[in-house]
């Protein structure tokens, strides 16, 4: 009997393996077929203008059938015209059909919304001076253009150029005013690119970059729709737009061409969907629509956690994706209720990503920017409350939010705190989902009080990945976390741990969050971090690092550039907050004599330290503190206390009991004892419990507000 079972299992295993091989072959053939279809059409596209004007009716008909949708029952006149070898008549029929449909607006990128007057001003300036992005000098749009130009040695700039970013203000202005000269300019630029890269083979590494293909597809849909309603292009030029659209569709429908794991893939599918909806007369439009719609449903449920948080480690990109989802809803491009629910959940979560002073949290790849400038779709009661600073809308039901599956925790004062901008806020990041926009910043945080971000993130700088400043802002030492042996934490996808949060909550008027990361593979170290916040008074940062081997550890903190510190008693430092009667005191509380504190600002050698990037391609010096020590079992307890300007603050009896897993943290402020106890969980079930001494129930000796 046992022998029969073994033989059965062997046969079953072999069968499964054979079936698996055939499935792989089948899928590979499908993928290859799609790639080959795009390649065949690319070759066909080069001779298509000649074929359409050929004397042979058969060649004309074959060419048009490859380009136009003639099989749909609602379009018999188009099919008849093609069958009669009359491509001009076919386009006339398509124009008549398109005129009966609502005109599709341009699909903007969604990072900013301009007033109609500003749109027109930007479009007029673009025509007059050239294309300008950010603070870069304008780039001439005289044709023929050099699409492979790299005047700023910046891949992002080149990508945006080849994404047809110059067309966006022109087509927005056309939608606003209906004036033909905006469309004429957009046509000239687009057809120049098509002439060089579709009908010919100009050398340009960014021509078929993933995100650029998707962005151009959306613009192609708009251009074809607009030009079918106007007589600004002759039939040959109009067909060139169809040729480019068909080629873009074939490339984007190839699963191997979609960057599924990043937001670039999202914009590829969005562009394909927008093009298919705008130009249903394009051959394959129905297939393009089904592929894009299904792909978006699959992708977005992977890109966002079930808690409605974007997985790319950056509030900036969370807002960008939410804005695009809002744009898709506005233009009736979302057909799945689950996607709408995801959009509404992700939009609501924006309220937790903004400092009370109005700045968007800069975790991951983000520049300093006002949150309200990035919110394009504020039709949510909680967002209205945030935008109006508590005068409209509805506040969240709680003052803190922990996303245990996403890896974030956010805490703030009561939502009705006044002045609004002076509320306390803490943003803690313990997320690692992939390498996309991920810095080596595990367990970092930002903290703000009294209208100012006190402990800050490193920012984005740029996407010049080999630039020393880019490498610095990504590094571990550039963030508010612990560096081990002078090395950076892994950002490779294979090391992603998802969320490291194990506990968090509120007790006795204080907030706490705990996270743990096992770094045995790279550093042979276990790292446990606990943050305890008493809003408006103090923040304590506890790091416990254990390893069988000795390591060099550096607890790093980065401060707002406007803060300058001076030494105080008890190994600490203090800085007066500008335009305030409050001082920020930084005091190490952990026992032991082996701790060395270093203050660094604007250092370039032996390595960069003490810098932050507040805006693209800019670096600003700021104070960085490194608390250095060495050992196998290291305990950091660092206190950040807000006091009056002449407060006397010294360390007290701080200890850790491994048997009870309890931290006792004490200090003295103006002769009075302050502190808290924190007891962790055991047996893999961490539970945070805070017991704050009664003395803390009163106001601090040095009044903060």
PDB file of C-alpha atoms in Angstrom, residues 252-253 258 260 265-266 268-277 285-300 328 333 335 339:
ATOM      1  CA  UNK A 252       1.882  49.088 -22.985  1.00  0.00           C
ATOM      2  CA  UNK A 253      -0.245  45.979 -23.368  1.00  0.00           C
ATOM      3  CA  UNK A 258       4.825  47.394 -17.328  1.00  0.00           C
ATOM      4  CA  UNK A 260       4.396  46.552 -11.905  1.00  0.00           C
ATOM      5  CA  UNK A 265       3.641  51.121 -13.840  1.00  0.00           C
ATOM      6  CA  UNK A 266       0.591  52.876 -12.453  1.00  0.00           C
ATOM      7  CA  UNK A 268       1.736  53.471 -17.696  1.00  0.00           C
ATOM      8  CA  UNK A 269      -1.660  51.848 -17.174  1.00  0.00           C
ATOM      9  CA  UNK A 270      -3.364  55.187 -16.549  1.00  0.00           C
ATOM     10  CA  UNK A 271      -2.014  56.493 -19.853  1.00  0.00           C
ATOM     11  CA  UNK A 272      -3.155  53.392 -21.714  1.00  0.00           C
ATOM     12  CA  UNK A 273      -6.625  53.599 -20.163  1.00  0.00           C
ATOM     13  CA  UNK A 274      -6.984  57.310 -20.954  1.00  0.00           C
ATOM     14  CA  UNK A 275      -5.911  56.766 -24.570  1.00  0.00           C
ATOM     15  CA  UNK A 276      -8.290  53.846 -25.070  1.00  0.00           C
ATOM     16  CA  UNK A 277     -11.229  55.827 -23.667  1.00  0.00           C
ATOM     17  CA  UNK A 285      -8.707  50.132 -28.103  1.00  0.00           C
ATOM     18  CA  UNK A 286     -11.074  47.616 -26.510  1.00  0.00           C
ATOM     19  CA  UNK A 287      -8.217  45.283 -25.634  1.00  0.00           C
ATOM     20  CA  UNK A 288      -6.130  48.186 -24.346  1.00  0.00           C
ATOM     21  CA  UNK A 289      -9.025  49.269 -22.114  1.00  0.00           C
ATOM     22  CA  UNK A 290      -9.550  45.783 -20.621  1.00  0.00           C
ATOM     23  CA  UNK A 291      -5.840  45.279 -19.970  1.00  0.00           C
ATOM     24  CA  UNK A 292      -5.383  48.688 -18.349  1.00  0.00           C
ATOM     25  CA  UNK A 293      -8.501  48.427 -16.206  1.00  0.00           C
ATOM     26  CA  UNK A 294      -7.638  44.932 -14.954  1.00  0.00           C
ATOM     27  CA  UNK A 295      -4.010  45.878 -14.415  1.00  0.00           C
ATOM     28  CA  UNK A 296      -4.927  48.941 -12.348  1.00  0.00           C
ATOM     29  CA  UNK A 297      -7.180  46.895 -10.075  1.00  0.00           C
ATOM     30  CA  UNK A 298      -4.434  44.341  -9.501  1.00  0.00           C
ATOM     31  CA  UNK A 299      -1.637  46.875  -9.129  1.00  0.00           C
ATOM     32  CA  UNK A 300      -3.275  49.333  -6.770  1.00  0.00           C
ATOM     33  CA  UNK A 328      -9.463  59.146 -12.759  1.00  0.00           C
ATOM     34  CA  UNK A 333     -12.071  56.265 -15.711  1.00  0.00           C
ATOM     35  CA  UNK A 335     -14.961  51.362 -13.120  1.00  0.00           C
ATOM     36  CA  UNK A 339     -10.707  51.052  -6.409  1.00  0.00           C
TER      37      UNK A 339
END
